[in-house]
Short mmCIF file of C-alpha atoms in Angstrom, two decimals:
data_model
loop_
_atom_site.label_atom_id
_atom_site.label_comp_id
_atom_site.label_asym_id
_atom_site.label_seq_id
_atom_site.Cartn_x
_atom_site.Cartn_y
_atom_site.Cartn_z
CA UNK A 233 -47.35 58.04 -41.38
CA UNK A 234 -47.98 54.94 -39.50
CA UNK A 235 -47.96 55.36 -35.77
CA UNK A 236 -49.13 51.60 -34.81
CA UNK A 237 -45.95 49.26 -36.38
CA UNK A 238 -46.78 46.71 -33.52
CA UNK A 239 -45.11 45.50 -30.83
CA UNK A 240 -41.41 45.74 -31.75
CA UNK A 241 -41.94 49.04 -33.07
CA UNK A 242 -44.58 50.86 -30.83
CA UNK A 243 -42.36 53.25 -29.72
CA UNK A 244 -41.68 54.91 -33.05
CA UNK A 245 -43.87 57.19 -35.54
CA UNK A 246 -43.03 55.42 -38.82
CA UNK A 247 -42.22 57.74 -41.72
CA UNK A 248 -42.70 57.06 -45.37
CA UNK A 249 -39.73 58.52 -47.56
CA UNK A 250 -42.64 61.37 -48.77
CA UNK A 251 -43.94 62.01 -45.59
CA UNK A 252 -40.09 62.39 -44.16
CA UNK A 253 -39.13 64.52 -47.21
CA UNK A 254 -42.31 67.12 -46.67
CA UNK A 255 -40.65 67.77 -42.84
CA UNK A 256 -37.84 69.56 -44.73
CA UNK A 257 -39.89 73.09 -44.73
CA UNK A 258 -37.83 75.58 -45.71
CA UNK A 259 -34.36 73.75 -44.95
CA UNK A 260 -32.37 75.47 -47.60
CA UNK A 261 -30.05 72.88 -50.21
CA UNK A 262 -26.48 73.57 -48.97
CA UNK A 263 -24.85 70.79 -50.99
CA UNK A 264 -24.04 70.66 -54.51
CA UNK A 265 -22.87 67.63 -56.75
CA UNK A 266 -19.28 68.18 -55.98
CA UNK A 267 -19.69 68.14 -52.50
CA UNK A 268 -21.24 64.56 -52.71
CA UNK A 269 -18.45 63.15 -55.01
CA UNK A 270 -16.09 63.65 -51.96
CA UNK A 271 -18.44 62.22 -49.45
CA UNK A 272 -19.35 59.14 -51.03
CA UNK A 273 -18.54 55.12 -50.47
CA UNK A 274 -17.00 52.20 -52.19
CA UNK A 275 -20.47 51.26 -52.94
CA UNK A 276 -22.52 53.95 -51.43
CA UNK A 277 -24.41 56.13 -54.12
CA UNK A 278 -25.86 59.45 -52.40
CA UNK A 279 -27.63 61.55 -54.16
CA UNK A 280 -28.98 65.34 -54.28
CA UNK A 281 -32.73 63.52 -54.00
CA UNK A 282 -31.25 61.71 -51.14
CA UNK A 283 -30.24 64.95 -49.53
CA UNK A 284 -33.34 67.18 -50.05
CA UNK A 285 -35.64 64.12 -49.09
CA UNK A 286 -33.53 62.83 -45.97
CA UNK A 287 -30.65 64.61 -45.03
CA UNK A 288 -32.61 68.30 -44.83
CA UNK A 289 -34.97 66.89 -42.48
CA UNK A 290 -33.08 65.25 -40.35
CA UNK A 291 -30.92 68.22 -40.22
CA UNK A 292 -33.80 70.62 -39.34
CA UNK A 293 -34.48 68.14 -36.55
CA UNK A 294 -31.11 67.72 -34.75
CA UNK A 295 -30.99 71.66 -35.24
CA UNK A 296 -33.80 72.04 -33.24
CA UNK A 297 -32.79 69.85 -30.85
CA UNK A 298 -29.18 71.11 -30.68
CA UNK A 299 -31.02 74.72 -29.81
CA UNK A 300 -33.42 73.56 -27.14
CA UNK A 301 -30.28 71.12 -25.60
CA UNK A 302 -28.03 74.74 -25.48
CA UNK A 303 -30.47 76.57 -23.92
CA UNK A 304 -31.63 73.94 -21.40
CA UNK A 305 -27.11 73.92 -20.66
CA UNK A 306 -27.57 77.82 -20.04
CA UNK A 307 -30.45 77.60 -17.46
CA UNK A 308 -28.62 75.09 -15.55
CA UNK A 309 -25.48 76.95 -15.95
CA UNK A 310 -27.25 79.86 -14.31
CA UNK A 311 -28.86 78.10 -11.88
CA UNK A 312 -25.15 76.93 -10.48
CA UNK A 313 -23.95 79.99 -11.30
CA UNK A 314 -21.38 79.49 -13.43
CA UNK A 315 -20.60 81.13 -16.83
CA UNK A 316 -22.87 80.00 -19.57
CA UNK A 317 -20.57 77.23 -21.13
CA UNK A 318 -21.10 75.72 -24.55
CA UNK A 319 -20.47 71.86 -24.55
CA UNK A 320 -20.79 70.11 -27.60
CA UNK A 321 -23.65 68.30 -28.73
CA UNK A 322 -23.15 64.71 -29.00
CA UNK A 323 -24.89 62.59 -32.14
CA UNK A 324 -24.35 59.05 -31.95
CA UNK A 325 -24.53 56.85 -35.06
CA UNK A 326 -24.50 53.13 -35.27
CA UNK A 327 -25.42 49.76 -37.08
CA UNK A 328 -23.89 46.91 -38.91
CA UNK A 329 -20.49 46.41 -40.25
CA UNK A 330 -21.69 47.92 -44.85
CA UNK A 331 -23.87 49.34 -43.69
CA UNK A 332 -23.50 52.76 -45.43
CA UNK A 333 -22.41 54.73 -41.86
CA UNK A 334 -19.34 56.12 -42.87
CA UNK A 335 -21.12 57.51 -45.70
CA UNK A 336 -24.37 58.89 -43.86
CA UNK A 337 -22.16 59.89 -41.39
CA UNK A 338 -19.78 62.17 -43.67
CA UNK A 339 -22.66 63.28 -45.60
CA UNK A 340 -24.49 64.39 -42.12
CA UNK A 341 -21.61 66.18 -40.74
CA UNK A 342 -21.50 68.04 -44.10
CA UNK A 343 -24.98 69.05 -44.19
CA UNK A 344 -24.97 69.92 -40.63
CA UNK A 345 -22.00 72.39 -40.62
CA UNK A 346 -23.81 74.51 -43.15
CA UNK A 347 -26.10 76.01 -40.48
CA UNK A 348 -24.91 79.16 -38.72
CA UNK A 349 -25.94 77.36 -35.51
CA UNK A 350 -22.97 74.98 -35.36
CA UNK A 351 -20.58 75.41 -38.19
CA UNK A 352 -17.92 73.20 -36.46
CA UNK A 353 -18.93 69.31 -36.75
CA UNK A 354 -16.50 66.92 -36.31
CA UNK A 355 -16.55 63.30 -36.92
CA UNK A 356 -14.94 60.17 -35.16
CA UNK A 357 -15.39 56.47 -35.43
CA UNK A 358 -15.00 53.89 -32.97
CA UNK A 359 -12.09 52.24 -34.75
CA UNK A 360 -9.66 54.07 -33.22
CA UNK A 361 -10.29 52.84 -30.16
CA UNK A 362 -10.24 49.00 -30.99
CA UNK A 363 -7.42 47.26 -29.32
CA UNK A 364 -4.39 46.87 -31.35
CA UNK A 365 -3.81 43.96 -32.97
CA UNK A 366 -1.25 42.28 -30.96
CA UNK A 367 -3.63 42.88 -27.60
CA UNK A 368 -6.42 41.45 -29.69
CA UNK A 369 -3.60 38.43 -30.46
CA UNK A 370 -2.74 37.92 -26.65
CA UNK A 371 -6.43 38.36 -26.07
CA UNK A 372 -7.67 35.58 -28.22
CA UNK A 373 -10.05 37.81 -29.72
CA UNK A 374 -8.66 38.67 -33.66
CA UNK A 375 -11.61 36.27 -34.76
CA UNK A 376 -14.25 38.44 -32.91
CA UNK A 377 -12.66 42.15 -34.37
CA UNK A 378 -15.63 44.76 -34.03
CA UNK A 379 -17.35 42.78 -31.16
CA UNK A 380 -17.66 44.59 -27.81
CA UNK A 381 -14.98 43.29 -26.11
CA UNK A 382 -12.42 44.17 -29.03
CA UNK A 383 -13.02 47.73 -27.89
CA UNK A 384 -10.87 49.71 -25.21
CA UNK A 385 -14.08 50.78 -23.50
CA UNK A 386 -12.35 52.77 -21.03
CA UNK A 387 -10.23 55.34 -23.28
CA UNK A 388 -13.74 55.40 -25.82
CA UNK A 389 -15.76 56.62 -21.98
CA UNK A 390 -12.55 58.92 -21.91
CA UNK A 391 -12.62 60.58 -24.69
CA UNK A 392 -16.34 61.11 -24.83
CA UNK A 393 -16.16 62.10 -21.35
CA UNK A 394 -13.67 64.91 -21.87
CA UNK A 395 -15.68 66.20 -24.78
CA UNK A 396 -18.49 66.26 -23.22
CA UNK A 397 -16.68 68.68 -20.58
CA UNK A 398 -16.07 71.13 -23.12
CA UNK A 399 -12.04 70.30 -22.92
CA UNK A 400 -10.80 72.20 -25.47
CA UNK A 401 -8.48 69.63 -27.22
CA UNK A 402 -9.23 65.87 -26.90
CA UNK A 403 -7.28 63.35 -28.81
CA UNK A 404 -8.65 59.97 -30.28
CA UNK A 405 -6.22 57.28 -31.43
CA UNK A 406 -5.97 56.34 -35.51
CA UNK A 407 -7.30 53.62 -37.16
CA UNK A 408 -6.30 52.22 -40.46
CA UNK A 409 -8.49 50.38 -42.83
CA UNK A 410 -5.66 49.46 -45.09
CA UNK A 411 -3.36 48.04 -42.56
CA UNK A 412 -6.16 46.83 -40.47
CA UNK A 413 -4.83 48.47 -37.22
CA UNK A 414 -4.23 51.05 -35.09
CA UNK A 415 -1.67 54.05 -36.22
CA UNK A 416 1.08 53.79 -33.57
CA UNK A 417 1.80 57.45 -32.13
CA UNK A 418 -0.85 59.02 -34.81
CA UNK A 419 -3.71 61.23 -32.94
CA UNK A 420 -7.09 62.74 -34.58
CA UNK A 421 -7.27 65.81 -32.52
CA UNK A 422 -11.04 67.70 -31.65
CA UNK A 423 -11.18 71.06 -30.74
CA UNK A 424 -14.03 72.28 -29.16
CA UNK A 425 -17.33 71.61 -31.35
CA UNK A 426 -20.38 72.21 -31.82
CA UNK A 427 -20.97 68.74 -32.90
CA UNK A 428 -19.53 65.51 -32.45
CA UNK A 429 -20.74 62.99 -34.65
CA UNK A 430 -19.63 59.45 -32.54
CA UNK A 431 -20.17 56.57 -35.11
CA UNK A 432 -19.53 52.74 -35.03
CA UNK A 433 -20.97 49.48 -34.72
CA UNK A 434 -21.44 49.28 -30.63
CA UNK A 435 -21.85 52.70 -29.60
CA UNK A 436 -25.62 52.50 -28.83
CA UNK A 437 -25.19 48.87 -26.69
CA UNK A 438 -25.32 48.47 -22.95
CA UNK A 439 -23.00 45.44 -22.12
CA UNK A 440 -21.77 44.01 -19.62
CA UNK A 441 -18.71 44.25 -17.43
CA UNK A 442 -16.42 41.62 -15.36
CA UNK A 443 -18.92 39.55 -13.39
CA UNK A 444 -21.46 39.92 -15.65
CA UNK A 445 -22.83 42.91 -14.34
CA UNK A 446 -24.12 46.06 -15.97
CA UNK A 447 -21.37 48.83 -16.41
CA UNK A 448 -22.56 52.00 -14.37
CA UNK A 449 -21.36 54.45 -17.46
CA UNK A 450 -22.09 53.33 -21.36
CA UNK A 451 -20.97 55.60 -24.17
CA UNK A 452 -24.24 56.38 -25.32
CA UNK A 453 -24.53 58.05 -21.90
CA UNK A 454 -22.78 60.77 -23.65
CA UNK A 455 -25.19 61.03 -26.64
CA UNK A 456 -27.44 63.98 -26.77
CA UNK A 457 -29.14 62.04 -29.71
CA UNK A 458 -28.69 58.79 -31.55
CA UNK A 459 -29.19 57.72 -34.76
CA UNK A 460 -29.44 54.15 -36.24
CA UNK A 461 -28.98 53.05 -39.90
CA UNK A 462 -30.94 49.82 -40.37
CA UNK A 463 -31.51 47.50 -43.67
CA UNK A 464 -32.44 43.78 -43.53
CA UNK A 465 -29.77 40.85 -43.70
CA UNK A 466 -29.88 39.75 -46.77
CA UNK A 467 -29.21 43.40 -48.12
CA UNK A 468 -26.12 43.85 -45.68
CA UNK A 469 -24.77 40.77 -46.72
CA UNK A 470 -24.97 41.31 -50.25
CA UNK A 471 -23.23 44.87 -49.70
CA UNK A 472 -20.71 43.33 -48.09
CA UNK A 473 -20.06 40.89 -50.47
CA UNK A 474 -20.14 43.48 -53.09
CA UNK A 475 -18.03 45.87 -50.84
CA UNK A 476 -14.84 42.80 -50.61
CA UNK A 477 -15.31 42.11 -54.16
CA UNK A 478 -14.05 45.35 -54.93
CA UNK A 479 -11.79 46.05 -52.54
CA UNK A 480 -10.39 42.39 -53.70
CA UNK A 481 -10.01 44.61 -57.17
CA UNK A 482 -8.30 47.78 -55.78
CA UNK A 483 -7.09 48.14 -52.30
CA UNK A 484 -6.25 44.36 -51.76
CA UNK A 485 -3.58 44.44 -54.55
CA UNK A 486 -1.39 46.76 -52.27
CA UNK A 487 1.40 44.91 -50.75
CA UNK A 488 0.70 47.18 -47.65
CA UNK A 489 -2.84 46.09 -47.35
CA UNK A 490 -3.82 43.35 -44.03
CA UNK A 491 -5.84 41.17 -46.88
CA UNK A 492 -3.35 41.62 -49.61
CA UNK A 493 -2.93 37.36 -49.18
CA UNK A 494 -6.62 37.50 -51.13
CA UNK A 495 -5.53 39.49 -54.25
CA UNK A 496 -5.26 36.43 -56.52
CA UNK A 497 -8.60 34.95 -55.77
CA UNK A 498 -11.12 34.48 -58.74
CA UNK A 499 -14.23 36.03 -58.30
CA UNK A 500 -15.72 32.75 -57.03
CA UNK A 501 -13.61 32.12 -54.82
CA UNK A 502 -13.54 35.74 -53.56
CA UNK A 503 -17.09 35.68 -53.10
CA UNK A 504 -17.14 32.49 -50.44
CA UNK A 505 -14.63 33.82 -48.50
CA UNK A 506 -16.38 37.17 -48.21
CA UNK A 507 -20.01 35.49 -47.12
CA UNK A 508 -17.67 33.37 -44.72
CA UNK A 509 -16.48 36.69 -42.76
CA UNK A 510 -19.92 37.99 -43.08
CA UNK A 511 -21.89 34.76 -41.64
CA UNK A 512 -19.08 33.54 -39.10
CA UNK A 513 -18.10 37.37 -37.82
CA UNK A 514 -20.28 39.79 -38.62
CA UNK A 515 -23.44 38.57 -39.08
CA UNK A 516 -23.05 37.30 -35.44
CA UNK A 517 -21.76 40.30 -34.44
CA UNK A 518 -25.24 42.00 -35.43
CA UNK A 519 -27.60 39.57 -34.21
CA UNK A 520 -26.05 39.11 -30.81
CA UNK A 521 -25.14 42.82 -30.41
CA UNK A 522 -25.71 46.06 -32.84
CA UNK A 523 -29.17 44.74 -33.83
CA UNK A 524 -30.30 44.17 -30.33
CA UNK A 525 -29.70 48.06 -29.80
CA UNK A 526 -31.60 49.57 -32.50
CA UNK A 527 -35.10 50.09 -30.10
CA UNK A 528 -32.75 52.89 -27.70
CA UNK A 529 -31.83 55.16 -31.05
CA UNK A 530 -34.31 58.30 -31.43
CA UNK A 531 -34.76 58.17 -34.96
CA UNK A 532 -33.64 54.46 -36.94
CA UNK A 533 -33.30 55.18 -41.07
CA UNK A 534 -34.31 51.89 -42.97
CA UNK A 535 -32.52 51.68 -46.23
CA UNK A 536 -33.76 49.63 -48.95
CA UNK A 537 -31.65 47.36 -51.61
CA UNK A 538 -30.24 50.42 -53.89
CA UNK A 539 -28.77 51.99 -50.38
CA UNK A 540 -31.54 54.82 -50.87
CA UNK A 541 -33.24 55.59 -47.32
CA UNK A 542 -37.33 54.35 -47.80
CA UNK A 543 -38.17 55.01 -44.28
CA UNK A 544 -37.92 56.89 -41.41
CA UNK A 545 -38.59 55.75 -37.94
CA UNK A 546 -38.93 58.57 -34.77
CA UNK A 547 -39.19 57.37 -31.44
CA UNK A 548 -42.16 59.20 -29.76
CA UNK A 549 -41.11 57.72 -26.29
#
């Protein structure tokens, strides 16, 4: 465990994969092969190992923190006195665009609603609350999809906001991969929580508002604890790369599909116009704004080029 990484880092205990994996005490396995067939990527490989040396952890952690944070709700519950309410705890989860977040995230919600504490987890991502396409059109923004401003800020503050209330039904809007937009009239519905596991690309960012000035409420407002999966350019581009490539092969080839136009490009081909999106979109999109947010996450998980996690960093202040 390294607890001087320098400057950039000084705020977090640094973690070796051992030294994370021996923090699992007696965090019983809850997860079996067949449960991680259903969980995993287009690229993303998890394993049991990955589980029992990261996931376990981590999930003792946030369980201890989800107890302390429901207990702190009750005191000031009876302090106002007011029933004891039980608001659910809010995880956010963020980083770049192949990352592996849908992944860790599905895997984490999995692993999380196996303790008695908080059986109920759900999971949303931010992508339901991008702007539909034709705003994004009239907007001028299609060529800067996934940057802030492609967000409807307001309805994401919202939603979290009426979670965070304990509401007992809050709806998110639907986002499709496939068609590249948002479901008209489709709804992912929450009901009341434990957990809420908030993941995208921006959710850990401050921003800025009209004017330039600094928004007085920011999603991760809402967060109870934040989480931030990390890996160095090169290995996100090459993911990504890897990640169109096959999607090129499969989901492309459906007439339905936003990037169907690409189907009939040879691999070579394929492959520039992939590592053009990723240098003139997203890799912009990370050094100008998701990268730049990594310092405010409590715990940042640094994968290495196989997708496996090789350490763990936990802010200490």
């Amino acid at each position: 465990m390294n607890q001087d990484t320098g400057t950039e880092f000084s705020a977090y205990e640094v973690f070796s994969r051992d030294e994370w994996a021996a923090l699992r005490a007696s965090t019983p396995l809850t997860l079996s092969e067949t449960d991680l067939a259903s969980l995993r990527g287009v690229l993303e490989q998890v394993s049991i190992d990955d589980v029992v040396q990261i996931y376990l952890p981590l999930s003792r952690l946030l369980n201890l923190h989800f107890r302390s944070a429901r207990a702190l709700s009750g005191v000031k519950d009876e302090f106002l006195g007011r029933l004891v309410g039980r608001r659910p705890y809010v995880i956010g989860i963020a980083g770049s665009v192949a990352v592996g977040k849908s992944t860790f995230a599905r895997t984490l919600q999995a692993v999380l609603a196996r303790w008695p504490d908080h059986p109920s987890v759900a999971l949303v991502t931010t992508d339901g609350f991008l702007y539909p396409n034709a705003t994004l059109l009239e907007r001028g923004l299609m060529g800067r999809k996934g940057f802030p401003e492609s967000y409807d800020r307001r309805r994401m503050i919202e939603f979290l906001a009426d979670v965070k209330a304990g509401k007992a039904e809050v709806a998110a809007p639907v986002y499709s991969h496939q068609g590249y937009d948002i479901v008209p009239g489709e709804e992912a519905v929450v009901s009341s929580p434990d957990i809420l596991i908030f993941e995208g690309l921006n959710v850990l960012q401050t921003g800025t508002v009209e004017g330039g000035r600094s928004p007085s409420i920011i999603v991760s407002d809402f967060f109870d604890f934040s989480l931030y999966l990390d890996a160095g350019d090169d290995e996100i581009q090459e993911w990504y790369v890897r990640r169109f490539l096959k999607l090129q092969r499969t989901v492309f080839q459906n007439p339905t599909s936003y990037f169907h136009h690409y189907k009939d490009l040879d691999a070579d081909a394929a492959r520039e116009v992939a590592l053009g999106i990723w240098r003139d979109i997203n890799l912009v999109n990370l050094r100008e704004n998701i990268l730049p947010s990594r310092e405010r996450a409590n715990v940042v998980l640094r994968k290495r080029l196989d997708h496996s996690i090789g350490e763990v960093w936990l802010r200490q202040i």
